[in-house]
XYZ file of N, CA and C in Angstrom:
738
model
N 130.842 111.716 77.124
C 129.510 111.722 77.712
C 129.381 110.568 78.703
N 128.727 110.701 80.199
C 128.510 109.897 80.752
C 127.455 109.041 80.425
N 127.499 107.865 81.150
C 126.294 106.644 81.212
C 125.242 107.643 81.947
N 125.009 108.274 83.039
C 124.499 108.509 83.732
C 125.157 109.649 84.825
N 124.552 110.505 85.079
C 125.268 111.887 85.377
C 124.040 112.414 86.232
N 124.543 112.795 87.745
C 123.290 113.192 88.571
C 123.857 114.177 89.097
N 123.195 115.391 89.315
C 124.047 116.527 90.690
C 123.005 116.773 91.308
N 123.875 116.733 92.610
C 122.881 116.763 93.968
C 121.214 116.767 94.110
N 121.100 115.413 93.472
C 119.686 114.808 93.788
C 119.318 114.402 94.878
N 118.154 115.029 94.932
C 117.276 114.720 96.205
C 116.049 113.966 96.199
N 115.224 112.923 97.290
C 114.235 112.841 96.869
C 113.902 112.136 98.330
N 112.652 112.759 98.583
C 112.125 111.999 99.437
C 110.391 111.274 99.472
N 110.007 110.255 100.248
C 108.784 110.225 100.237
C 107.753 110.532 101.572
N 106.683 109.901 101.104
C 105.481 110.590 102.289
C 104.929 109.806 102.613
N 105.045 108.752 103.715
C 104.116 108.162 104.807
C 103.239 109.125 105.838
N 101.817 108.903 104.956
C 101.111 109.687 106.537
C 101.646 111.011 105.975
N 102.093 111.572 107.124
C 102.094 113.152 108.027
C 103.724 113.216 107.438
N 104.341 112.367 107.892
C 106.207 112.189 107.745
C 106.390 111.910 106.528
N 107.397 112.990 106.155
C 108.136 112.554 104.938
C 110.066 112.071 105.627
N 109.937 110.746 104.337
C 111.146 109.906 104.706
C 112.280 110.280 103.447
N 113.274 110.714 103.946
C 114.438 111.053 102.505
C 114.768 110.000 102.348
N 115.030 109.725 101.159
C 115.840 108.629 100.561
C 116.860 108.916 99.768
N 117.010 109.880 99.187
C 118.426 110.400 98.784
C 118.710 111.983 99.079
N 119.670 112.248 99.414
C 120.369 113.589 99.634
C 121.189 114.565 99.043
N 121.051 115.519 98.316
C 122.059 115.758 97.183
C 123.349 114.983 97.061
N 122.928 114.476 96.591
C 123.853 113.140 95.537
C 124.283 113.409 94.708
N 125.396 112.933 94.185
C 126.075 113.291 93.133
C 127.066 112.164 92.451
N 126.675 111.977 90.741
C 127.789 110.875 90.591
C 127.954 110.357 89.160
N 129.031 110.601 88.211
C 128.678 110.205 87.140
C 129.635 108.502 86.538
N 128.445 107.905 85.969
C 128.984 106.390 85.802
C 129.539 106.787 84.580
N 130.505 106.012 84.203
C 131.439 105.291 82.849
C 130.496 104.275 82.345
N 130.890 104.714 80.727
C 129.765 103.981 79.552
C 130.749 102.959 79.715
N 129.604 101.880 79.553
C 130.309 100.770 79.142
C 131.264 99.740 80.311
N 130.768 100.588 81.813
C 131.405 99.626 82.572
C 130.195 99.110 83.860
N 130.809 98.067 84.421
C 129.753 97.414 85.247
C 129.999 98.398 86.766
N 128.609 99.011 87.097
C 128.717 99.517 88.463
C 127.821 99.182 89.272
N 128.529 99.138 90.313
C 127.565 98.504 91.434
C 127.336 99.547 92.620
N 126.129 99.312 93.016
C 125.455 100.193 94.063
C 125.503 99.030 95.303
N 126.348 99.441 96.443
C 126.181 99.081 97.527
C 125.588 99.079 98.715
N 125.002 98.727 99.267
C 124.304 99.484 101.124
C 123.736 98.156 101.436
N 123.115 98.389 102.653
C 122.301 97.863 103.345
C 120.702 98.587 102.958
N 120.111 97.557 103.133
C 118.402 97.825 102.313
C 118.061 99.148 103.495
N 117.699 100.009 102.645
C 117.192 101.263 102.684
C 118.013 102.251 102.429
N 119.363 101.568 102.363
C 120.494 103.006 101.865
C 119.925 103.895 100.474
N 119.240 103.601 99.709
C 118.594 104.391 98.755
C 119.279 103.573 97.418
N 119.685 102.336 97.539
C 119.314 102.031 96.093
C 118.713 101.735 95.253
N 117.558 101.755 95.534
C 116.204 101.294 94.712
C 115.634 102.567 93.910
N 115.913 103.518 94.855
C 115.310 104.803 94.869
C 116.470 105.646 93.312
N 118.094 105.191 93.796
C 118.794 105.751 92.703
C 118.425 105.151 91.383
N 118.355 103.828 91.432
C 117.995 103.236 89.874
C 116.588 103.666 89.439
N 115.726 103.698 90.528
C 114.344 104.378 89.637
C 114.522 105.436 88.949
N 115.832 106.870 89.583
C 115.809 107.992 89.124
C 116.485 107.950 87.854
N 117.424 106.770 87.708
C 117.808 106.656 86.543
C 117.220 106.279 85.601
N 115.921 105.475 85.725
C 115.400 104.558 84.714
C 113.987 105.507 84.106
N 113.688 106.622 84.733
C 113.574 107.237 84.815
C 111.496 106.943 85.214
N 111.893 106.063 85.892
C 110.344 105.111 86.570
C 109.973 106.527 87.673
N 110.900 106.854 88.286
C 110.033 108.174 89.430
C 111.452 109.322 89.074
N 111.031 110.863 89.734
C 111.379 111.906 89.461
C 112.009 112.435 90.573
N 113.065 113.326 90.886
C 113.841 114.040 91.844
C 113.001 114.671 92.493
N 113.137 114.999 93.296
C 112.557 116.628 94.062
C 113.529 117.438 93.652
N 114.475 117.537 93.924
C 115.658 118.450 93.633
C 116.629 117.835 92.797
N 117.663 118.424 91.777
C 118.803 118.538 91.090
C 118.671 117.645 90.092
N 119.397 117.039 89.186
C 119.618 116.711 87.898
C 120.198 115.487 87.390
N 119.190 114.921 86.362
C 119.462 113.137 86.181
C 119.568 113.092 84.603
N 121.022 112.815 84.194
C 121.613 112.822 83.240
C 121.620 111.403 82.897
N 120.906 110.940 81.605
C 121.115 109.452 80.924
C 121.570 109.291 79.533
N 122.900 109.186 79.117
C 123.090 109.140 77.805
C 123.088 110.581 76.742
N 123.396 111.194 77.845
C 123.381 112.909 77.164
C 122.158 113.571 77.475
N 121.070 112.578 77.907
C 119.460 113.716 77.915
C 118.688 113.764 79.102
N 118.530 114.860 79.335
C 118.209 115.436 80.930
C 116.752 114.972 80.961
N 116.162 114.174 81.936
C 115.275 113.074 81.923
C 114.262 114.420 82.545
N 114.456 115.006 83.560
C 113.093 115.464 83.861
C 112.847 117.025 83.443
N 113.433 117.012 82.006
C 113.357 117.623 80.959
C 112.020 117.340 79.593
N 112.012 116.019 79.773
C 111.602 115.115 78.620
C 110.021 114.793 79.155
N 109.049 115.142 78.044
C 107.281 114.823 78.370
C 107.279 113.772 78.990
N 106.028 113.023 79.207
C 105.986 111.737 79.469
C 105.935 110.599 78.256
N 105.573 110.967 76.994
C 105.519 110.593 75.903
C 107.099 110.347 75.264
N 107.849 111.124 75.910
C 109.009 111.453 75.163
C 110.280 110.856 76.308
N 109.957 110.619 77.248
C 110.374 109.903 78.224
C 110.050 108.562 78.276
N 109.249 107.596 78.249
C 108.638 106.422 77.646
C 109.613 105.786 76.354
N 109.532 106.674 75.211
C 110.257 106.225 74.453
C 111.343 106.209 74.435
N 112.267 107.200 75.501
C 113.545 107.445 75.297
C 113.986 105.320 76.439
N 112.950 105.502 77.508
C 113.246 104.266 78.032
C 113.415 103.067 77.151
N 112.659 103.316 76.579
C 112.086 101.745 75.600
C 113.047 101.686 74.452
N 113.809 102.566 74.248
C 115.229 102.527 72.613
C 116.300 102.421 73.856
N 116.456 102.386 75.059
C 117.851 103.409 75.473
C 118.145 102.656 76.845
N 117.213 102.009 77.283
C 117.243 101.327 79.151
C 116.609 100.107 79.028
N 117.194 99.503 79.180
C 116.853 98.321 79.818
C 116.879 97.669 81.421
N 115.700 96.890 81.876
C 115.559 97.034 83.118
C 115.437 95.466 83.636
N 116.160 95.006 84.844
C 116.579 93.531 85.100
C 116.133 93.351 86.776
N 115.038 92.866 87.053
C 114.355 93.023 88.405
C 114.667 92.010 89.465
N 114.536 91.958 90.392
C 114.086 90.567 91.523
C 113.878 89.894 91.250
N 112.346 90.190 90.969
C 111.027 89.076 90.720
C 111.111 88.907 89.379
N 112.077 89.229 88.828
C 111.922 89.265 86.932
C 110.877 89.740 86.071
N 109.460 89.800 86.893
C 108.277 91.038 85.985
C 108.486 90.449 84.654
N 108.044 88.774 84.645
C 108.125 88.235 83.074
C 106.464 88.470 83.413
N 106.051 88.504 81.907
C 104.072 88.170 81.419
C 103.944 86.855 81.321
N 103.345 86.447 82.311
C 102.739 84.851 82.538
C 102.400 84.180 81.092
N 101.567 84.958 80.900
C 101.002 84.426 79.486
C 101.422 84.644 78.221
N 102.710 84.964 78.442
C 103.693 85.127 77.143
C 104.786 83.881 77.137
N 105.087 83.254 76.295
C 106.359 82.570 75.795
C 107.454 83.112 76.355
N 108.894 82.037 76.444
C 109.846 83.253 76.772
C 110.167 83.462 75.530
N 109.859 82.884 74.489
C 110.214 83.614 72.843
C 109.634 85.270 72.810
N 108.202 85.416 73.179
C 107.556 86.570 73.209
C 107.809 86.929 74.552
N 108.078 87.471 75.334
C 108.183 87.867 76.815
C 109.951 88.915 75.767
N 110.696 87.934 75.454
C 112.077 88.800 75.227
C 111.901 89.713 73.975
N 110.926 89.438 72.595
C 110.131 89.674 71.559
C 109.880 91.234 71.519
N 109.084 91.528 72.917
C 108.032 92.613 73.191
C 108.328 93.780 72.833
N 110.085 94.210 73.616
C 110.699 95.341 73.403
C 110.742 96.087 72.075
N 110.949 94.859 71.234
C 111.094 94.961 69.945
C 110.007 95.729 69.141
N 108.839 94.486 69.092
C 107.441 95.503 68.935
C 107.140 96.352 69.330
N 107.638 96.894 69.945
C 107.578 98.217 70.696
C 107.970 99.483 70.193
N 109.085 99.317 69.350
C 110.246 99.836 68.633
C 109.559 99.650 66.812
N 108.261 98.713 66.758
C 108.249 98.476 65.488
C 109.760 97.337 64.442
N 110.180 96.985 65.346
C 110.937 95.869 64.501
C 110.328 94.784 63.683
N 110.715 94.720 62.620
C 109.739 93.779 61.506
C 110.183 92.270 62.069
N 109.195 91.342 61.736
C 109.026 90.505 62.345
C 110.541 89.501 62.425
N 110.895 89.438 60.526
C 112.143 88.464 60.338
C 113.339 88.902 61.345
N 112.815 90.284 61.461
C 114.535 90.349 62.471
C 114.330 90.139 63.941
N 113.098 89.899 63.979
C 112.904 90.175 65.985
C 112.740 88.692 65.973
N 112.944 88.123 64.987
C 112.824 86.293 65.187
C 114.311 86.026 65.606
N 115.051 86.671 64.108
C 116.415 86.493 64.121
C 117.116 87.129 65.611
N 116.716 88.046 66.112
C 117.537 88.407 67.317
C 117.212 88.107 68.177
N 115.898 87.262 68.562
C 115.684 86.664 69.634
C 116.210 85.230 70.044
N 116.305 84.776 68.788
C 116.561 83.398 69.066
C 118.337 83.268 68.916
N 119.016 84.759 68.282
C 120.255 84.703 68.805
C 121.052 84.834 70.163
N 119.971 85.499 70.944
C 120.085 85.937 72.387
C 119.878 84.856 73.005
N 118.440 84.229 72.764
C 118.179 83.121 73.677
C 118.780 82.027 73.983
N 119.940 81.424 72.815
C 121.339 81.101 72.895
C 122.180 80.878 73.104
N 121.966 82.432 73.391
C 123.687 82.958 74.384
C 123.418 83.189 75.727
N 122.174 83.393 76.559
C 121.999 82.820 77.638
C 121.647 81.816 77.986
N 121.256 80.419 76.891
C 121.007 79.677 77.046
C 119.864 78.874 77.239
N 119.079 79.483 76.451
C 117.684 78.976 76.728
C 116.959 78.966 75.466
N 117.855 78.414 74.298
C 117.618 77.984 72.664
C 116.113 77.160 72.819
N 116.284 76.313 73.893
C 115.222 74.761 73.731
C 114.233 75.015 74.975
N 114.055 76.575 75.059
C 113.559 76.740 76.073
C 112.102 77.647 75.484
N 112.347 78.632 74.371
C 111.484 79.623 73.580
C 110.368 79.260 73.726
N 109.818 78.405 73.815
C 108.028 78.172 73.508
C 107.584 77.688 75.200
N 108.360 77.637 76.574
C 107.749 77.653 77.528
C 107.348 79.149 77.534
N 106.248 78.899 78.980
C 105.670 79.682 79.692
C 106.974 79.987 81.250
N 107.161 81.317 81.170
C 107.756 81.445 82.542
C 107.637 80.607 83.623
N 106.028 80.474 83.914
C 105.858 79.821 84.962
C 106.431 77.949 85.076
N 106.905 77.435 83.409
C 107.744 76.146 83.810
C 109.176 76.208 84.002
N 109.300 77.368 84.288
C 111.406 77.625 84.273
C 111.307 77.607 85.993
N 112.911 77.378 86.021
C 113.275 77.595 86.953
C 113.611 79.262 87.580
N 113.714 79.560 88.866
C 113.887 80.604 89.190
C 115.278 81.442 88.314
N 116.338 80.367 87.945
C 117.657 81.507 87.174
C 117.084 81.169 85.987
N 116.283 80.037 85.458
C 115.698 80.262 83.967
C 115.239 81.686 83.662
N 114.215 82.425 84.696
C 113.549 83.331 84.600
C 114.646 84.305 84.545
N 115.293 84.690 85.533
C 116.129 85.368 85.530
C 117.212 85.612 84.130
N 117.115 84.748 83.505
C 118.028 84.444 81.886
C 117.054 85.134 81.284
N 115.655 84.721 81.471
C 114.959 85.219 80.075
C 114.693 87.070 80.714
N 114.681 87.200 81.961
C 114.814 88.676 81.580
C 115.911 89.488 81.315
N 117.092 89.040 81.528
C 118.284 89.614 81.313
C 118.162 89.742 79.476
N 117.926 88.630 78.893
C 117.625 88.667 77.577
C 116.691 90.100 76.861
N 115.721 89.989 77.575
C 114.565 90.840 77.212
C 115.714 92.537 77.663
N 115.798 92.362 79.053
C 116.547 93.792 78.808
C 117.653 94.248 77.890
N 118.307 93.580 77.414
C 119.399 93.552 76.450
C 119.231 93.425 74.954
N 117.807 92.821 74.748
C 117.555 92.919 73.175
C 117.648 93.775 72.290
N 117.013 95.248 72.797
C 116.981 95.945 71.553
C 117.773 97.355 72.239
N 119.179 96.150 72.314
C 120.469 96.732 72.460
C 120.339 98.364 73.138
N 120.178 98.206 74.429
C 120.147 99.752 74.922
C 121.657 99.964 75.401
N 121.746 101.255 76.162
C 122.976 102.283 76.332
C 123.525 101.866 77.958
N 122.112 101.711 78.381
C 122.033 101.183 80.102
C 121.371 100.228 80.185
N 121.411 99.350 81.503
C 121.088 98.472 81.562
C 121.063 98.973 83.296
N 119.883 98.479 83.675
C 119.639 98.730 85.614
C 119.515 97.569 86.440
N 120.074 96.885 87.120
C 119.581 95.722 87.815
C 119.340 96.131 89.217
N 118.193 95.171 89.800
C 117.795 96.169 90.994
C 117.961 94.627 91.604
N 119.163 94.646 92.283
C 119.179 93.419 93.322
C 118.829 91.739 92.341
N 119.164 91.405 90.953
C 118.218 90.341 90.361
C 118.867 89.195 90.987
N 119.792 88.906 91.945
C 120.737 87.681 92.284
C 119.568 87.570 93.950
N 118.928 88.304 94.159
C 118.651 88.077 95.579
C 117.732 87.322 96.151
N 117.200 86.544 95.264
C 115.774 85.466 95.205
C 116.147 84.315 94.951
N 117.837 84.306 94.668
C 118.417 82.970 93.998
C 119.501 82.211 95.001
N 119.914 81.145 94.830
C 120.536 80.675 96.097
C 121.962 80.814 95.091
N 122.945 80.745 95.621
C 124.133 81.396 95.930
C 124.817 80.560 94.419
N 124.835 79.724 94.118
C 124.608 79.065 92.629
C 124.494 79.661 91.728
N 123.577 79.529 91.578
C 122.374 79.992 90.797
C 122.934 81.754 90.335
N 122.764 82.333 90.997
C 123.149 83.500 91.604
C 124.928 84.360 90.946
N 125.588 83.362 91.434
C 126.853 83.265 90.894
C 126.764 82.896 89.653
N 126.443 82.036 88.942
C 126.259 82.027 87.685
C 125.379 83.194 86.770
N 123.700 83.450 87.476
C 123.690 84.587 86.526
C 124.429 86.494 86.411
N 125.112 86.199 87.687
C 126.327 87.216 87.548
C 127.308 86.685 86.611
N 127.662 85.880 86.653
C 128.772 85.748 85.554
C 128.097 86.046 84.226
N 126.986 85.629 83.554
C 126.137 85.655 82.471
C 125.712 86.765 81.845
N 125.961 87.718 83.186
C 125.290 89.074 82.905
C 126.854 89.981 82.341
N 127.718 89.359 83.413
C 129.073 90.172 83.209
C 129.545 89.810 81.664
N 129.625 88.775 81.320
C 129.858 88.055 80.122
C 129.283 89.117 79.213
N 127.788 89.537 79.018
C 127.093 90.142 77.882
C 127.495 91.309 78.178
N 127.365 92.021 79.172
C 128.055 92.951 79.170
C 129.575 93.871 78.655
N 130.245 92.956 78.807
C 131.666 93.167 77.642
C 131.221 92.766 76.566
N 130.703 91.722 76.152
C 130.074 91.358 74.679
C 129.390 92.792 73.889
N 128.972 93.471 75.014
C 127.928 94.259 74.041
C 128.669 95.606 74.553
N 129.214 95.983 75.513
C 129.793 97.021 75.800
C 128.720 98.230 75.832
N 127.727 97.370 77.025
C 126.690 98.303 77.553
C 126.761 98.656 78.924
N 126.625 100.015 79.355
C 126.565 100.086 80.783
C 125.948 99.508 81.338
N 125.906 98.789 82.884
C 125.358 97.908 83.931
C 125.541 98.570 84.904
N 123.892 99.148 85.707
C 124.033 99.209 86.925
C 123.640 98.244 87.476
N 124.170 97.634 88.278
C 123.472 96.532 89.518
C 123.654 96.970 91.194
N 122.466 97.205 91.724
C 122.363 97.326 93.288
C 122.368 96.201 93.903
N 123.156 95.447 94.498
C 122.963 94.588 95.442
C 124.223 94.952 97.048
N 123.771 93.846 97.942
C 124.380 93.949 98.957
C 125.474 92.598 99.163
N 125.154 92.141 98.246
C 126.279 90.564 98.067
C 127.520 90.957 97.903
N 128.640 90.552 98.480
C 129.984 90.415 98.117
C 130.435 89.905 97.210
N 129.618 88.974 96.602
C 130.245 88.597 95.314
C 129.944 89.221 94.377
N 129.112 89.940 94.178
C 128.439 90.965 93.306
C 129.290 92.243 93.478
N 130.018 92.440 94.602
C 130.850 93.885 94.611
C 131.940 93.480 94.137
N 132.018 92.587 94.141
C 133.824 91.827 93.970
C 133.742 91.760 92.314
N 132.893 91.720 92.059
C 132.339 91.385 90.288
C 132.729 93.423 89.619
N 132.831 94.113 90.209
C 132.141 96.001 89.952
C 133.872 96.482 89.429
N 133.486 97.325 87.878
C 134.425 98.062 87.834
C 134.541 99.229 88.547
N 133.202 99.558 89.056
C 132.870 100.666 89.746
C 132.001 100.991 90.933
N 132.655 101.000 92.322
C 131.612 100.615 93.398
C 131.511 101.917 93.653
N 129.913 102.466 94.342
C 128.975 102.993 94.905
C 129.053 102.333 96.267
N 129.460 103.060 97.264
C 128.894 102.666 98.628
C 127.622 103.835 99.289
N 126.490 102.813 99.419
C 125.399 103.792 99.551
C 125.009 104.097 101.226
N 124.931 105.089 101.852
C 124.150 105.120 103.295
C 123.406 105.912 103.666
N 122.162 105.888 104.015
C 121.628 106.963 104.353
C 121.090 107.541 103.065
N 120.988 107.463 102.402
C 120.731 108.136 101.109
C 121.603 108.667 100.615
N 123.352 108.624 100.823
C 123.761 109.570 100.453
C 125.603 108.473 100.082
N 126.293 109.004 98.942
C 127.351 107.964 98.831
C 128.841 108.311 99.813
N 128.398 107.137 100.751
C 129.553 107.270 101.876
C 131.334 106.758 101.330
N 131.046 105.971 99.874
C 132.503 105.567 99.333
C 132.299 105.085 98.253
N 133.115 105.801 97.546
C 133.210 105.257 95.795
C 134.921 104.752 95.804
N 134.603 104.213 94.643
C 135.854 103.113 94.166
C 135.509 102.980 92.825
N 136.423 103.849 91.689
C 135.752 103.922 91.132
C 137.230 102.990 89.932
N 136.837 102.496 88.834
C 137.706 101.185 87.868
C 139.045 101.011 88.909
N 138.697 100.467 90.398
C 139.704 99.659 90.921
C 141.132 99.615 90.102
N 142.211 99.558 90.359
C 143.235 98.928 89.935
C 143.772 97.783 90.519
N 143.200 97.644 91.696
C 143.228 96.127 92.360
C 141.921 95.462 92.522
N 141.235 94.552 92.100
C 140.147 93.958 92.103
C 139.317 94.148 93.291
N 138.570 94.252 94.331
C 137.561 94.104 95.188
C 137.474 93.115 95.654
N 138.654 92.048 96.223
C 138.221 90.682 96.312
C 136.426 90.360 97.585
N 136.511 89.148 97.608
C 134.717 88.939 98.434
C 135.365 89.464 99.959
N 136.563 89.326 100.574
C 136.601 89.668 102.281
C 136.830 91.289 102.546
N 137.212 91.458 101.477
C 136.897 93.230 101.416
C 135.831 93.525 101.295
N 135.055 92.886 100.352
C 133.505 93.531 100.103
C 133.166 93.355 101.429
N 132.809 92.018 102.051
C 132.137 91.698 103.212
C 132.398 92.752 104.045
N 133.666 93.092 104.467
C 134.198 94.131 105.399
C 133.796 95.220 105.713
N 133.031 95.677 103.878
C 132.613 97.088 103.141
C 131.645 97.098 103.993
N 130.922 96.311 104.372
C 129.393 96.339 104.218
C 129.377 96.338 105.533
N 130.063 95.287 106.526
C 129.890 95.187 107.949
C 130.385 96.616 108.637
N 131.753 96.865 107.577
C 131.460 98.478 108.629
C 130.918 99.375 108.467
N 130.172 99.651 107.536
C 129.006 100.612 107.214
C 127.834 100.228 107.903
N 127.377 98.792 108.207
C 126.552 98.609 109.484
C 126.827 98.694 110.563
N 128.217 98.583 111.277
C 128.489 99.154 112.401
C 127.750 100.417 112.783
């Protein structure tokens, strides 16, 4: 069974009078359990593919396979929950709750799920840990630093251990540091837990990081590479990208 399994999805939107495509029957199924990366230049449609996966917006046309279950198959009730046991989601802006702890901010998923309290203590504060932010639990988001934040949502998406995991660009607000490290952090849990990772970005070091590259254009995938047998080093990625903007 795939991570994620799409045939020729389509989808476009509506400014005004004009409708703008953003994906084109597409087609593509990820490997459980490995890190893939979505490539392009901003507007190639990767924002648009991880929503269809996460299952945040819906196709116009063809079929979005997550973990065996055909998403725009599933109520909205029944879709909700399948997100909240099964996806986890890792943003930009990180979309932490101001007025939550990062103890409670990573917590939430859990309650969500009904996890009794002793264990959503115990697994939070084992996570928080292992990204590093043990002596950190009782701030407010707003005193972390920008990759602090970024730790405590990677945490929160990974808690109550889902199948997928979506990152939509989360290195791109961070300076190149920073950045590089919470890629490594993410790659790290990722074999740890042997959960699928999508990540969209346009960084070279982030493609160079992919068991499985997506090259996105136009809405539509102009080059896959899919578990490399030679790594992706960063002057290839760069290369990837400059000649697809050509």
């Amino acid at each position: 069974m795939w991570a994620v399994e799409m045939h020729r999805v389509s989808k476009k939107y509506r400014l005004g009078q004009v409708e703008v495509p953003a994906l084109s029957e597409l087609s593509l199924q990820l490997t459980p359990g490995c890190f893939t990366v979505l490539a392009g230049l901003s507007g190639s449609g990767k924002s648009t593919l991880l929503h269809l996966m996460g299952g945040l917006d819906e196709a116009d046309e063809g079929e979005v396979w997550v973990a065996g279950k055909h998403l725009c198959r599933l109520s909205d009730d029944a879709l909700s929950d399948f997100r909240a046991r099964h996806i986890g989601f890792i943003f930009q802006n990180f979309n932490l709750l101001p007025v939550l702890s990062v103890f409670e901010n990573v917590e939430y998923p859990l309650q969500l799920q009904g996890v009794l309290a002793r264990e959503r203590k115990s697994r939070v504060l084992e996570l928080l840990a292992s990204v590093g932010l043990a002596d950190k639990a009782q701030c407010l988001p707003g005193q972390l630093s920008g990759g602090q934040r970024q730790r405590v949502a990677i945490a929160r998406a990974l808690i109550h251990r889902p199948q997928l995991v979506l990152a939509d660009e989360p290195t791109a607000n961070l300076d190149s540091r920073t950045g590089a490290d919470i890629l490594a952090l993410l790659r790290r849990l990722q074999r740890e837990q042997q959960v699928a990772v999508v990540f969209s970005s346009h960084d070279p070091q982030v493609i160079a990081a992919a068991d499985e590259l997506y090259l996105l254009h136009d809405g539509r995938i102009s080059r896959q590479q899919a578990a490399p047998a030679v790594p992706i080093c960063k002057v290839v990625a760069k290369a990837i990208l400059q000649a697809e903007a050509a």
